Short mmCIF file of C-alpha atoms in Angstrom, two decimals:
data_model
loop_
_atom_site.label_atom_id
_atom_site.label_comp_id
_atom_site.label_asym_id
_atom_site.label_seq_id
_atom_site.Cartn_x
_atom_site.Cartn_y
_atom_site.Cartn_z
CA UNK B 1 0.00 0.00 0.00
CA UNK B 2 1.45 3.32 -1.06
CA UNK B 3 1.70 6.04 1.55
CA UNK B 4 -0.54 9.05 0.91
CA UNK B 5 1.10 11.85 -0.96
CA UNK B 6 1.71 14.99 1.05
CA UNK B 7 -0.67 17.83 0.25
CA UNK B 8 1.13 20.50 -1.68
CA UNK B 9 0.21 24.13 -1.58
CA UNK B 10 -0.84 25.23 -5.09
CA UNK B 11 1.82 27.08 -7.01
CA UNK B 12 -0.60 29.19 -9.01
CA UNK B 13 -0.62 32.67 -7.39
CA UNK B 14 -4.27 33.18 -8.30
CA UNK B 15 -5.24 29.99 -6.49
CA UNK B 16 -3.17 31.05 -3.46
CA UNK B 17 -4.88 34.45 -3.39
CA UNK B 18 -8.26 32.75 -3.62
CA UNK B 19 -7.43 30.40 -0.74
CA UNK B 20 -6.18 33.30 1.42
CA UNK B 21 -9.38 35.22 0.69
CA UNK B 22 -11.45 32.15 1.55
CA UNK B 23 -9.62 31.77 4.86
CA UNK B 24 -10.17 35.45 5.62
CA UNK B 25 -13.93 35.02 5.10
CA UNK B 26 -14.25 32.15 7.54
CA UNK B 27 -16.61 32.92 10.46
CA UNK B 28 -13.80 32.42 12.95
CA UNK B 29 -11.70 35.04 11.13
CA UNK B 30 -14.40 37.72 11.35
CA UNK B 31 -14.79 40.16 14.19
CA UNK B 32 -17.51 39.73 16.77
CA UNK B 33 -19.32 42.81 15.46
CA UNK B 34 -19.33 41.44 11.91
CA UNK B 35 -20.53 38.04 13.04
CA UNK B 36 -23.36 39.53 15.09
CA UNK B 37 -24.52 41.73 12.22
CA UNK B 38 -24.27 38.90 9.69
CA UNK B 39 -26.12 36.54 12.00
CA UNK B 40 -28.87 39.13 12.55
CA UNK B 41 -29.19 39.72 8.80
CA UNK B 42 -29.28 35.99 8.14
CA UNK B 43 -32.09 35.57 10.67
CA UNK B 44 -33.98 38.52 9.18
CA UNK B 45 -33.59 37.11 5.67
CA UNK B 46 -34.76 33.71 6.84
CA UNK B 47 -37.78 35.25 8.57
CA UNK B 48 -38.67 37.36 5.54
CA UNK B 49 -38.30 34.39 3.20
CA UNK B 50 -40.52 32.20 5.37
CA UNK B 51 -43.15 34.92 5.90
CA UNK B 52 -43.19 35.90 2.21
CA UNK B 53 -43.51 32.29 1.14
CA UNK B 54 -46.36 31.71 3.55
CA UNK B 55 -48.16 34.90 2.50
CA UNK B 56 -47.70 34.29 -1.23
CA UNK B 57 -48.82 30.71 -0.87
CA UNK B 58 -51.87 31.73 1.13
CA UNK B 59 -52.86 34.46 -1.35
CA UNK B 60 -52.38 32.17 -4.34
CA UNK B 61 -54.36 29.39 -2.67
CA UNK B 62 -57.20 31.80 -1.93
CA UNK B 63 -57.23 33.12 -5.50
CA UNK B 64 -57.14 29.60 -6.95
CA UNK B 65 -59.90 28.56 -4.59
CA UNK B 66 -61.97 31.50 -5.84
CA UNK B 67 -61.37 30.41 -9.44
CA UNK B 68 -62.45 26.89 -8.48
CA UNK B 69 -65.65 28.19 -6.94
CA UNK B 70 -66.42 30.29 -9.99
CA UNK B 71 -65.84 27.35 -12.32
CA UNK B 72 -68.06 25.14 -10.18
CA UNK B 73 -70.85 27.76 -10.14
CA UNK B 74 -70.60 27.96 -13.94
CA UNK B 75 -69.98 24.28 -14.69
CA UNK B 76 -72.79 22.63 -12.73
CA UNK B 77 -75.64 24.69 -14.28
CA UNK B 78 -74.03 24.07 -17.65
CA UNK B 79 -74.05 20.32 -17.05
CA UNK B 80 -77.73 20.47 -16.09
CA UNK B 81 -78.43 22.58 -19.15
CA UNK B 82 -77.38 19.71 -21.36
CA UNK B 83 -80.58 17.91 -20.29
CA UNK B 84 -82.75 20.52 -21.92
CA UNK B 85 -80.64 21.91 -24.74
CA UNK B 86 -78.45 18.99 -25.56
CA UNK B 87 -74.87 19.10 -26.70
CA UNK B 88 -74.02 22.29 -28.64
CA UNK B 89 -73.01 21.83 -32.27
CA UNK B 90 -69.33 22.01 -33.28
CA UNK B 91 -67.88 25.50 -33.38
CA UNK B 92 -67.17 27.15 -36.68
CA UNK B 93 -63.71 27.68 -37.92
CA UNK B 94 -63.61 31.38 -37.18
CA UNK B 95 -63.74 32.98 -33.74
CA UNK B 96 -67.18 34.06 -32.70
CA UNK B 97 -68.77 32.02 -35.42
CA UNK B 98 -72.19 30.46 -35.47
CA UNK B 99 -71.00 27.60 -33.24
CA UNK B 100 -70.41 29.85 -30.25
CA UNK B 101 -72.99 30.16 -27.57
CA UNK B 102 -74.03 33.57 -26.36
CA UNK B 103 -74.13 32.33 -22.80
CA UNK B 104 -70.41 31.32 -22.79
CA UNK B 105 -68.19 33.92 -20.99
CA UNK B 106 -64.91 34.77 -22.62
CA UNK B 107 -62.74 33.83 -19.60
CA UNK B 108 -63.83 30.18 -19.73
CA UNK B 109 -63.13 27.37 -22.15
CA UNK B 110 -65.71 24.59 -22.22
CA UNK B 111 -65.25 21.12 -23.63
CA UNK B 112 -66.94 17.74 -23.32
CA UNK B 113 -65.27 14.59 -22.02
CA UNK B 114 -66.32 11.23 -23.38
CA UNK B 115 -66.65 8.17 -21.20
CA UNK B 116 -63.31 6.85 -22.46
CA UNK B 117 -61.51 10.00 -21.25
CA UNK B 118 -61.06 11.81 -24.55
CA UNK B 119 -61.85 15.52 -24.58
CA UNK B 120 -63.43 17.07 -27.66
CA UNK B 121 -65.82 19.76 -28.84
CA UNK B 122 -63.98 22.71 -27.27
CA UNK B 123 -65.97 25.98 -27.09
CA UNK B 124 -64.76 29.48 -26.27
CA UNK B 125 -65.42 33.06 -27.21
CA UNK B 126 -61.83 34.26 -27.75
CA UNK B 127 -60.80 37.88 -27.67
CA UNK B 128 -58.24 37.22 -30.40
CA UNK B 129 -57.67 34.37 -32.77
CA UNK B 130 -54.23 33.52 -31.33
CA UNK B 131 -55.30 33.49 -27.65
CA UNK B 132 -53.72 30.64 -25.66
CA UNK B 133 -55.78 27.52 -25.21
CA UNK B 134 -55.51 24.84 -22.52
CA UNK B 135 -53.45 21.81 -23.38
CA UNK B 136 -55.86 19.01 -22.46
CA UNK B 137 -54.31 15.98 -20.78
CA UNK B 138 -54.52 12.51 -22.23
CA UNK B 139 -56.80 10.42 -20.00
CA UNK B 140 -58.54 7.07 -19.93
CA UNK B 141 -61.78 6.12 -18.20
CA UNK B 142 -60.09 5.53 -14.82
CA UNK B 143 -58.22 8.84 -14.97
CA UNK B 144 -61.46 10.61 -15.93
CA UNK B 145 -63.29 9.20 -12.94
CA UNK B 146 -60.35 10.21 -10.71
CA UNK B 147 -60.50 13.84 -11.92
CA UNK B 148 -64.27 14.28 -11.60
CA UNK B 149 -65.12 17.25 -9.33
CA UNK B 150 -61.41 17.69 -8.51
CA UNK B 151 -59.83 20.85 -10.00
CA UNK B 152 -56.32 20.46 -11.44
CA UNK B 153 -53.82 22.49 -13.44
CA UNK B 154 -52.80 22.07 -17.07
CA UNK B 155 -50.32 23.95 -19.20
CA UNK B 156 -51.16 26.34 -22.01
CA UNK B 157 -50.60 25.38 -25.61
CA UNK B 158 -48.36 28.43 -26.03
CA UNK B 159 -47.28 31.49 -24.05
CA UNK B 160 -46.12 29.66 -20.93
CA UNK B 161 -49.31 30.21 -18.92
CA UNK B 162 -51.41 27.69 -17.00
CA UNK B 163 -55.11 26.82 -16.75
CA UNK B 164 -57.34 25.56 -13.99
CA UNK B 165 -59.55 22.69 -15.10
CA UNK B 166 -62.71 21.24 -13.51
CA UNK B 167 -64.61 18.23 -14.89
CA UNK B 168 -68.28 18.16 -13.83
CA UNK B 169 -70.31 14.97 -14.43
CA UNK B 170 -73.10 15.41 -16.94
CA UNK B 171 -76.52 15.25 -15.19
CA UNK B 172 -79.91 13.74 -16.20
CA UNK B 173 -80.54 11.26 -18.94
CA UNK B 174 -78.03 12.37 -21.52
CA UNK B 175 -78.83 9.51 -23.84
CA UNK B 176 -82.02 10.98 -25.31
CA UNK B 177 -81.62 12.74 -28.56
CA UNK B 178 -83.50 15.65 -29.95
CA UNK B 179 -85.49 18.10 -27.94
CA UNK B 180 -84.99 21.81 -28.19
CA UNK B 181 -81.77 22.69 -29.89
CA UNK B 182 -80.24 19.24 -29.44
CA UNK B 183 -78.05 18.26 -32.31
CA UNK B 184 -76.80 14.87 -31.13
CA UNK B 185 -76.40 12.69 -34.18
CA UNK B 186 -77.72 9.19 -34.28
CA UNK B 187 -75.33 6.72 -32.75
CA UNK B 188 -73.29 9.48 -31.08
CA UNK B 189 -72.42 8.80 -27.40
CA UNK B 190 -73.50 11.51 -25.01
CA UNK B 191 -70.69 13.25 -22.98
CA UNK B 192 -69.67 11.84 -19.57
CA UNK B 193 -68.70 15.23 -18.20
CA UNK B 194 -68.40 18.91 -18.88
CA UNK B 195 -64.85 20.27 -18.82
CA UNK B 196 -64.53 23.89 -17.69
CA UNK B 197 -61.12 25.63 -17.83
CA UNK B 198 -60.18 29.08 -16.58
CA UNK B 199 -56.89 30.88 -17.17
CA UNK B 200 -54.60 31.50 -14.15
CA UNK B 201 -52.86 34.46 -15.76
CA UNK B 202 -54.49 36.91 -13.33
CA UNK B 203 -53.42 34.72 -10.38
CA UNK B 204 -49.84 34.51 -11.69
CA UNK B 205 -49.74 38.25 -12.38
CA UNK B 206 -50.94 39.08 -8.88
CA UNK B 207 -48.50 36.60 -7.32
CA UNK B 208 -45.60 38.01 -9.34
CA UNK B 209 -46.45 41.56 -8.34
CA UNK B 210 -46.68 40.56 -4.69
CA UNK B 211 -43.37 38.67 -4.97
CA UNK B 212 -41.69 41.71 -6.52
CA UNK B 213 -43.11 43.98 -3.83
CA UNK B 214 -41.96 41.59 -1.12
CA UNK B 215 -38.45 41.47 -2.61
CA UNK B 216 -38.21 45.24 -2.72
CA UNK B 217 -39.58 45.63 0.81
CA UNK B 218 -37.36 42.83 2.10
CA UNK B 219 -34.25 44.31 0.48
CA UNK B 220 -35.01 47.72 1.96
CA UNK B 221 -35.64 46.19 5.40
CA UNK B 222 -32.39 44.21 5.26
CA UNK B 223 -30.38 47.28 4.26
CA UNK B 224 -31.93 49.42 7.00
CA UNK B 225 -31.54 46.71 9.63
CA UNK B 226 -27.96 46.07 8.53
CA UNK B 227 -26.99 49.73 8.91
CA UNK B 228 -28.92 50.13 12.18
CA UNK B 229 -27.57 46.83 13.50
CA UNK B 230 -24.01 47.80 12.64
CA UNK B 231 -24.19 51.00 14.66
CA UNK B 232 -26.18 49.36 17.45
CA UNK B 233 -23.69 46.50 17.83
CA UNK B 234 -20.85 49.00 17.63
CA UNK B 235 -22.38 51.01 20.47
CA UNK B 236 -23.05 47.84 22.47
CA UNK B 237 -19.47 46.61 22.06
CA UNK B 238 -17.93 49.97 22.94
CA UNK B 239 -17.35 48.90 26.60
CA UNK B 240 -15.56 45.79 25.32
CA UNK B 241 -13.38 47.99 23.13
CA UNK B 242 -12.49 50.14 26.15
CA UNK B 243 -11.66 46.98 28.11
CA UNK B 244 -9.45 45.84 25.23
CA UNK B 245 -7.65 49.18 25.14
CA UNK B 246 -7.11 49.15 28.90
CA UNK B 247 -5.78 45.58 28.77
CA UNK B 248 -3.39 46.58 25.98
CA UNK B 249 -2.16 49.52 28.07
CA UNK B 250 -1.53 47.25 31.06
CA UNK B 251 0.27 44.74 28.81
CA UNK B 252 2.39 47.62 27.46
CA UNK B 253 3.66 48.47 30.93
CA UNK B 254 0.98 50.42 32.74
CA UNK B 255 0.90 49.63 36.50
CA UNK B 256 -1.28 46.79 37.69
CA UNK B 257 -3.10 49.24 39.94
CA UNK B 258 -4.91 50.52 36.84
CA UNK B 259 -8.42 49.08 36.54
CA UNK B 260 -10.90 48.36 33.80
CA UNK B 261 -13.61 50.98 33.14
CA UNK B 262 -16.75 50.57 35.19
CA UNK B 263 -19.93 49.35 33.49
CA UNK B 264 -23.38 48.22 34.55
CA UNK B 265 -23.15 44.84 36.33
CA UNK B 266 -26.37 43.80 34.57
CA UNK B 267 -24.54 43.67 31.23
CA UNK B 268 -21.96 41.20 29.97
CA UNK B 269 -19.24 43.89 29.59
CA UNK B 270 -19.96 45.01 33.15
CA UNK B 271 -19.57 41.51 34.54
CA UNK B 272 -16.44 41.00 32.45
CA UNK B 273 -14.99 44.29 33.74
CA UNK B 274 -15.73 43.28 37.33
CA UNK B 275 -14.11 39.87 36.83
CA UNK B 276 -11.03 41.40 35.23
CA UNK B 277 -10.70 43.98 38.00
CA UNK B 278 -10.89 41.19 40.59
CA UNK B 279 -8.25 39.27 38.66
CA UNK B 280 -6.02 42.35 38.45
CA UNK B 281 -6.42 42.92 42.18
CA UNK B 282 -5.37 39.33 42.89
CA UNK B 283 -2.44 39.56 40.50
CA UNK B 284 -1.37 42.85 42.06
CA UNK B 285 -1.63 41.32 45.53
CA UNK B 286 0.31 38.27 44.38
CA UNK B 287 3.09 40.43 42.90
CA UNK B 288 3.18 42.57 46.02
CA UNK B 289 3.31 39.48 48.22
CA UNK B 290 6.04 38.01 46.04
CA UNK B 291 8.05 41.22 46.19
CA UNK B 292 7.57 41.38 49.94
CA UNK B 293 8.53 37.72 50.29
CA UNK B 294 11.65 38.27 48.21
CA UNK B 295 12.50 41.31 50.30
CA UNK B 296 11.98 39.34 53.50
CA UNK B 297 14.12 36.53 52.13
CA UNK B 298 16.93 38.93 51.27
CA UNK B 299 16.74 40.51 54.71
CA UNK B 300 16.58 37.09 56.29
CA UNK B 301 19.67 35.88 54.46
CA UNK B 302 21.51 39.08 55.27
CA UNK B 303 20.51 38.98 58.95
CA UNK B 304 21.31 35.27 59.22
CA UNK B 305 24.72 35.82 57.63
CA UNK B 306 25.38 38.70 60.00
CA UNK B 307 24.34 36.71 63.07
CA UNK B 308 26.32 33.65 62.05
CA UNK B 309 29.36 35.69 61.14
CA UNK B 310 29.72 37.11 64.66
CA UNK B 311 30.27 33.81 66.55
CA UNK B 312 32.29 32.40 63.66
CA UNK B 313 34.57 35.44 63.74
CA UNK B 314 35.01 35.01 67.49
CA UNK B 315 35.88 31.32 67.17
CA UNK B 316 38.30 32.06 64.33
CA UNK B 317 39.95 34.87 66.28
CA UNK B 318 40.49 32.78 69.39
CA UNK B 319 41.84 29.91 67.28
CA UNK B 320 44.34 32.27 65.59
CA UNK B 321 45.48 33.55 68.98
CA UNK B 322 46.16 30.00 70.09
CA UNK B 323 47.97 29.16 66.82
CA UNK B 324 50.21 32.23 67.05
CA UNK B 325 51.16 31.37 70.64
CA UNK B 326 49.57 34.45 72.14
CA UNK B 327 48.13 32.36 74.98
CA UNK B 328 51.10 32.04 77.27
CA UNK B 329 49.72 30.29 80.31
CA UNK B 330 47.14 27.61 80.91
CA UNK B 331 44.59 30.06 82.41
CA UNK B 332 44.46 32.03 79.18
CA UNK B 333 44.00 28.80 77.23
CA UNK B 334 41.12 27.70 79.45
CA UNK B 335 39.48 31.12 79.24
CA UNK B 336 39.85 31.12 75.45
CA UNK B 337 38.42 27.60 75.17
CA UNK B 338 35.49 28.68 77.30
CA UNK B 339 34.86 31.63 74.99
CA UNK B 340 35.08 29.34 71.95
CA UNK B 341 32.61 26.97 73.57
CA UNK B 342 30.21 29.80 74.37
CA UNK B 343 30.38 31.09 70.81
CA UNK B 344 29.84 27.55 69.50
CA UNK B 345 26.81 27.16 71.75
CA UNK B 346 25.47 30.49 70.54
CA UNK B 347 26.13 29.43 66.94
CA UNK B 348 24.34 26.13 67.52
CA UNK B 349 21.38 27.92 69.06
CA UNK B 350 21.05 30.24 66.05
CA UNK B 351 21.27 27.29 63.65
CA UNK B 352 18.67 25.37 65.66
CA UNK B 353 16.32 28.38 65.65
CA UNK B 354 16.76 28.75 61.90
CA UNK B 355 15.99 25.07 61.37
CA UNK B 356 12.87 25.43 63.51
CA UNK B 357 11.68 28.36 61.42
CA UNK B 358 12.40 26.48 58.19
CA UNK B 359 10.35 23.50 59.40
CA UNK B 360 7.48 25.79 60.30
CA UNK B 361 7.69 27.49 56.89
CA UNK B 362 7.42 24.08 55.26
CA UNK B 363 4.21 23.57 57.27
CA UNK B 364 5.32 20.27 58.69
CA UNK B 365 2.58 18.81 60.91
CA UNK B 366 3.12 18.86 64.66
CA UNK B 367 2.49 15.83 66.84
CA UNK B 368 -0.50 16.88 68.95
CA UNK B 369 -1.96 15.23 72.03
CA UNK B 370 -4.38 16.33 74.76
CA UNK B 371 -2.67 18.51 77.36
CA UNK B 372 -3.37 21.26 79.87
CA UNK B 373 -1.60 24.61 79.55
CA UNK B 374 -1.59 24.92 83.34
CA UNK B 375 1.29 22.43 83.45
CA UNK B 376 3.37 24.71 81.23
CA UNK B 377 2.35 27.76 83.26
CA UNK B 378 3.43 26.19 86.56
CA UNK B 379 6.74 25.06 85.06
CA UNK B 380 7.29 28.55 83.64
CA UNK B 381 6.65 30.00 87.10
CA UNK B 382 9.43 27.87 88.58
CA UNK B 383 11.79 28.54 85.64
CA UNK B 384 11.36 32.30 85.95
CA UNK B 385 12.00 32.18 89.68
CA UNK B 386 15.14 30.14 89.03
CA UNK B 387 16.40 32.54 86.34
CA UNK B 388 15.96 35.65 88.47
CA UNK B 389 15.12 35.08 92.15
CA UNK B 390 14.74 38.84 92.60
CA UNK B 391 11.60 38.98 90.46
CA UNK B 392 8.05 38.64 91.72
CA UNK B 393 6.30 35.96 89.63
CA UNK B 394 2.58 35.29 90.11
CA UNK B 395 0.20 32.78 88.51
CA UNK B 396 -3.24 34.15 87.65
CA UNK B 397 -6.07 33.65 85.24
CA UNK B 398 -6.15 35.25 81.80
CA UNK B 399 -8.11 38.22 83.12
CA UNK B 400 -5.17 39.81 84.93
CA UNK B 401 -4.21 40.19 88.61
CA UNK B 402 -6.80 38.94 91.06
CA UNK B 403 -8.16 36.21 88.77
CA UNK B 404 -7.86 32.51 89.46
CA UNK B 405 -5.98 30.27 87.01
CA UNK B 406 -8.26 27.77 85.30
CA UNK B 407 -7.96 24.68 83.14
CA UNK B 408 -6.90 25.17 79.53
CA UNK B 409 -7.25 21.88 77.69
CA UNK B 410 -5.83 21.96 74.17
CA UNK B 411 -4.42 19.60 71.56
CA UNK B 412 -0.75 20.42 71.17
CA UNK B 413 2.84 19.27 70.93
CA UNK B 414 4.07 19.65 74.49
CA UNK B 415 7.72 20.05 73.54
CA UNK B 416 6.94 22.81 71.02
CA UNK B 417 4.59 24.61 73.39
CA UNK B 418 7.22 24.44 76.14
CA UNK B 419 9.57 26.16 73.70
CA UNK B 420 6.91 28.85 73.16
CA UNK B 421 6.55 29.47 76.91
CA UNK B 422 10.33 29.40 77.45
CA UNK B 423 10.88 31.97 74.70
CA UNK B 424 8.18 34.27 76.13
CA UNK B 425 9.57 34.00 79.65
CA UNK B 426 13.14 34.46 78.39
CA UNK B 427 12.05 37.53 76.45
CA UNK B 428 10.47 39.04 79.56
CA UNK B 429 13.56 38.38 81.66
CA UNK B 430 16.02 39.57 79.00
CA UNK B 431 14.27 42.83 78.07
CA UNK B 432 13.11 44.14 81.43
CA UNK B 433 15.18 45.52 84.29
CA UNK B 434 16.16 43.11 87.09
CA UNK B 435 13.46 42.74 89.72
CA UNK B 436 10.60 43.57 87.33
CA UNK B 437 7.46 41.62 88.23
CA UNK B 438 6.23 38.97 85.81
CA UNK B 439 2.69 37.55 85.63
CA UNK B 440 1.77 34.23 84.05
CA UNK B 441 -1.91 33.76 83.30
CA UNK B 442 -3.65 30.60 82.18
CA UNK B 443 -7.29 29.60 81.58
CA UNK B 444 -10.04 29.26 78.98
CA UNK B 445 -11.79 32.15 77.25
CA UNK B 446 -14.18 32.16 74.29
CA UNK B 447 -13.51 28.53 73.44
CA UNK B 448 -9.73 28.97 73.43
CA UNK B 449 -7.02 27.95 75.83
CA UNK B 450 -5.15 31.11 76.83
CA UNK B 451 -1.65 31.49 78.26
CA UNK B 452 -0.29 34.97 79.06
CA UNK B 453 3.19 36.20 79.98
CA UNK B 454 3.06 39.81 81.16
CA UNK B 455 5.75 42.08 82.55
CA UNK B 456 5.89 45.57 84.04
CA UNK B 457 8.83 46.71 81.95
CA UNK B 458 9.26 49.75 79.70
CA UNK B 459 6.86 48.43 77.04
CA UNK B 460 7.01 49.03 73.31
CA UNK B 461 5.88 51.72 70.91
CA UNK B 462 3.27 50.86 68.25
CA UNK B 463 5.98 50.81 65.57
CA UNK B 464 8.09 48.41 67.61
CA UNK B 465 5.08 46.24 68.47
CA UNK B 466 4.23 45.91 64.77
CA UNK B 467 7.67 44.44 64.02
CA UNK B 468 8.36 42.50 67.19
CA UNK B 469 7.53 39.13 65.58
CA UNK B 470 9.82 39.72 62.58
CA UNK B 471 12.91 37.58 62.28
CA UNK B 472 16.16 39.05 63.57
CA UNK B 473 14.34 42.13 64.86
CA UNK B 474 15.61 43.62 68.10
CA UNK B 475 14.34 46.79 69.74
CA UNK B 476 17.84 47.63 70.99
CA UNK B 477 20.38 45.42 69.30
CA UNK B 478 23.42 46.74 71.15
CA UNK B 479 21.85 46.44 74.60
CA UNK B 480 20.48 43.03 73.79
CA UNK B 481 23.86 41.67 72.78
CA UNK B 482 25.58 43.32 75.69
CA UNK B 483 23.20 41.62 78.09
CA UNK B 484 23.50 38.27 76.39
CA UNK B 485 20.34 38.55 74.30
CA UNK B 486 19.55 36.28 71.40
CA UNK B 487 19.56 36.85 67.68
CA UNK B 488 16.02 38.19 67.48
CA UNK B 489 14.44 34.85 66.53
CA UNK B 490 12.67 33.94 69.76
CA UNK B 491 9.38 35.72 69.13
CA UNK B 492 9.43 34.66 65.46
CA UNK B 493 9.62 31.06 66.61
CA UNK B 494 6.74 31.72 69.04
CA UNK B 495 4.54 33.05 66.24
CA UNK B 496 5.45 30.17 63.90
CA UNK B 497 4.80 27.45 66.49
CA UNK B 498 1.49 28.95 67.61
CA UNK B 499 0.37 29.25 64.00
CA UNK B 500 1.28 25.60 63.44
CA UNK B 501 -1.14 24.76 66.29
CA UNK B 502 -3.91 26.76 64.51
CA UNK B 503 -3.73 29.49 67.11
CA UNK B 504 -2.43 33.03 67.24
CA UNK B 505 -0.35 35.19 69.55
CA UNK B 506 -1.27 38.74 70.53
CA UNK B 507 0.76 41.58 72.03
CA UNK B 508 -0.79 44.20 74.28
CA UNK B 509 1.72 46.92 75.10
CA UNK B 510 2.20 50.65 75.58
CA UNK B 511 5.34 52.64 76.39
CA UNK B 512 5.89 52.63 80.14
CA UNK B 513 3.09 50.10 80.82
CA UNK B 514 4.82 46.81 80.16
CA UNK B 515 3.95 44.14 77.63
CA UNK B 516 1.54 41.23 77.65
CA UNK B 517 2.02 38.34 75.22
CA UNK B 518 -1.17 36.29 74.91
CA UNK B 519 -1.23 32.86 73.25
CA UNK B 520 -4.65 31.58 72.18
CA UNK B 521 -5.08 27.94 71.10
CA UNK B 522 -8.30 26.08 70.15
CA UNK B 523 -9.71 24.23 73.15
CA UNK B 524 -9.99 20.45 73.26
CA UNK B 525 -12.80 18.54 74.98
CA UNK B 526 -12.08 18.27 78.69
CA UNK B 527 -11.66 14.70 80.00
CA UNK B 528 -14.35 13.46 82.42
CA UNK B 529 -12.00 12.60 85.27
CA UNK B 530 -10.49 16.11 85.18
CA UNK B 531 -13.81 17.97 84.81
CA UNK B 532 -14.79 16.93 88.35
CA UNK B 533 -11.66 18.36 89.92
CA UNK B 534 -11.55 21.86 91.37
CA UNK B 535 -9.06 24.56 90.41
CA UNK B 536 -7.16 24.06 93.62
CA UNK B 537 -6.48 20.40 92.90
CA UNK B 538 -5.16 21.18 89.39
CA UNK B 539 -2.72 23.92 90.34
CA UNK B 540 -0.33 21.51 91.98
#
């Protein structure tokens, strides 16, 4: 089997031009305005064609029916007249001769049909000698019986016209001869029916005039509707054109903050404009978030490099002192090793905090289990007292001093939540003067387990409070480092861990009024054996 030959593009330039023009006229290659106008015109043309056809057909049928009624009113009395007058004699050779009957109107042609279907003895009073005559069909007896009392059309012998023919059965005893003007010859068979024919020229003329009028009216209507539809569709698509222009401007470099023109929401362009504006708002937000994320990443890398460089520089410096022999005695060596160890511990702590933040950014699931935040609060109370025995540390409820601590059952990772509490307590101890009172509150409020760490220190300004959970942010970097503060990751880790538990952390602070960090976690259902215990039995 031979493979099919590849289709070659015709080489004739005229054929190529024709094919390009044909492709340009495809519906998919036309504009929406052109397609709407063409579709409207096609529907109008179809409607006019159907309506004109129905009207012309109805008028023609009514006119033909009227002709049929007239022929029947003329033919039946004529058939009965044969009983008294007999069959008229043959017509003379000249029009209006002695064979014509005075009672025969000029618009009718009368003939007689024999029982075998042959038609003969045609009578008419013609206006002119060359007037068209009906072209009688060739019939037999069965065809004659089938056409009795049923009008039908026949062609004209010349001129291209048509005739309406009705065959009426002859009435009475047509076999008698003589009587009156009867001229039936002896042995001649009487007629089986009277054939009456009427010309349809008037019907055709009226139909043609109506058809011409309909064509002229339809053409005028199509032209007017085409022009009106073109401008109407153009006006209707003007909002879409403005949307297109605005989109092109945005694609050319206009800021994403630019929006599509407003339009009525009840229209398609209005709904499209609203949808595009929503999309632009989301894209703008996504670009802004991406830019902010990239900026945060750059700051994070820079801050992390700065924080890691400090302990590494210290370790390297002490190692160079030892290599150069600058440490003369054993005491200096021990002191230098201790400093190296401290810097290594600090370096390890920063790396561990960074790893914790990275795990939280990856949204790794935490291992949760039922627990009570009061356990963490009591342990934090003892830890704070051990860190600074000079401080006054009290355990209260979440409402502030004077309230009683209550149960706070949550689903959480105890190790991670202990890290949260330790960071909050360490922050309060590190950033407040020695001896500053610290309050730890625990309980349930509004369906959440609440744990608070409040201090009476200098507090924070609104600008500082807005950035306190940022990574590597320190209110006073020099003082923090001088006093052994961290790298500014503690509160960032608190926010990340609380968010991983589907909770949130709040800060309530004012300059000179201290700071209160409030952790809110979704409550878990309280176990039955613990729900019967009083607050005093759960405080330990």
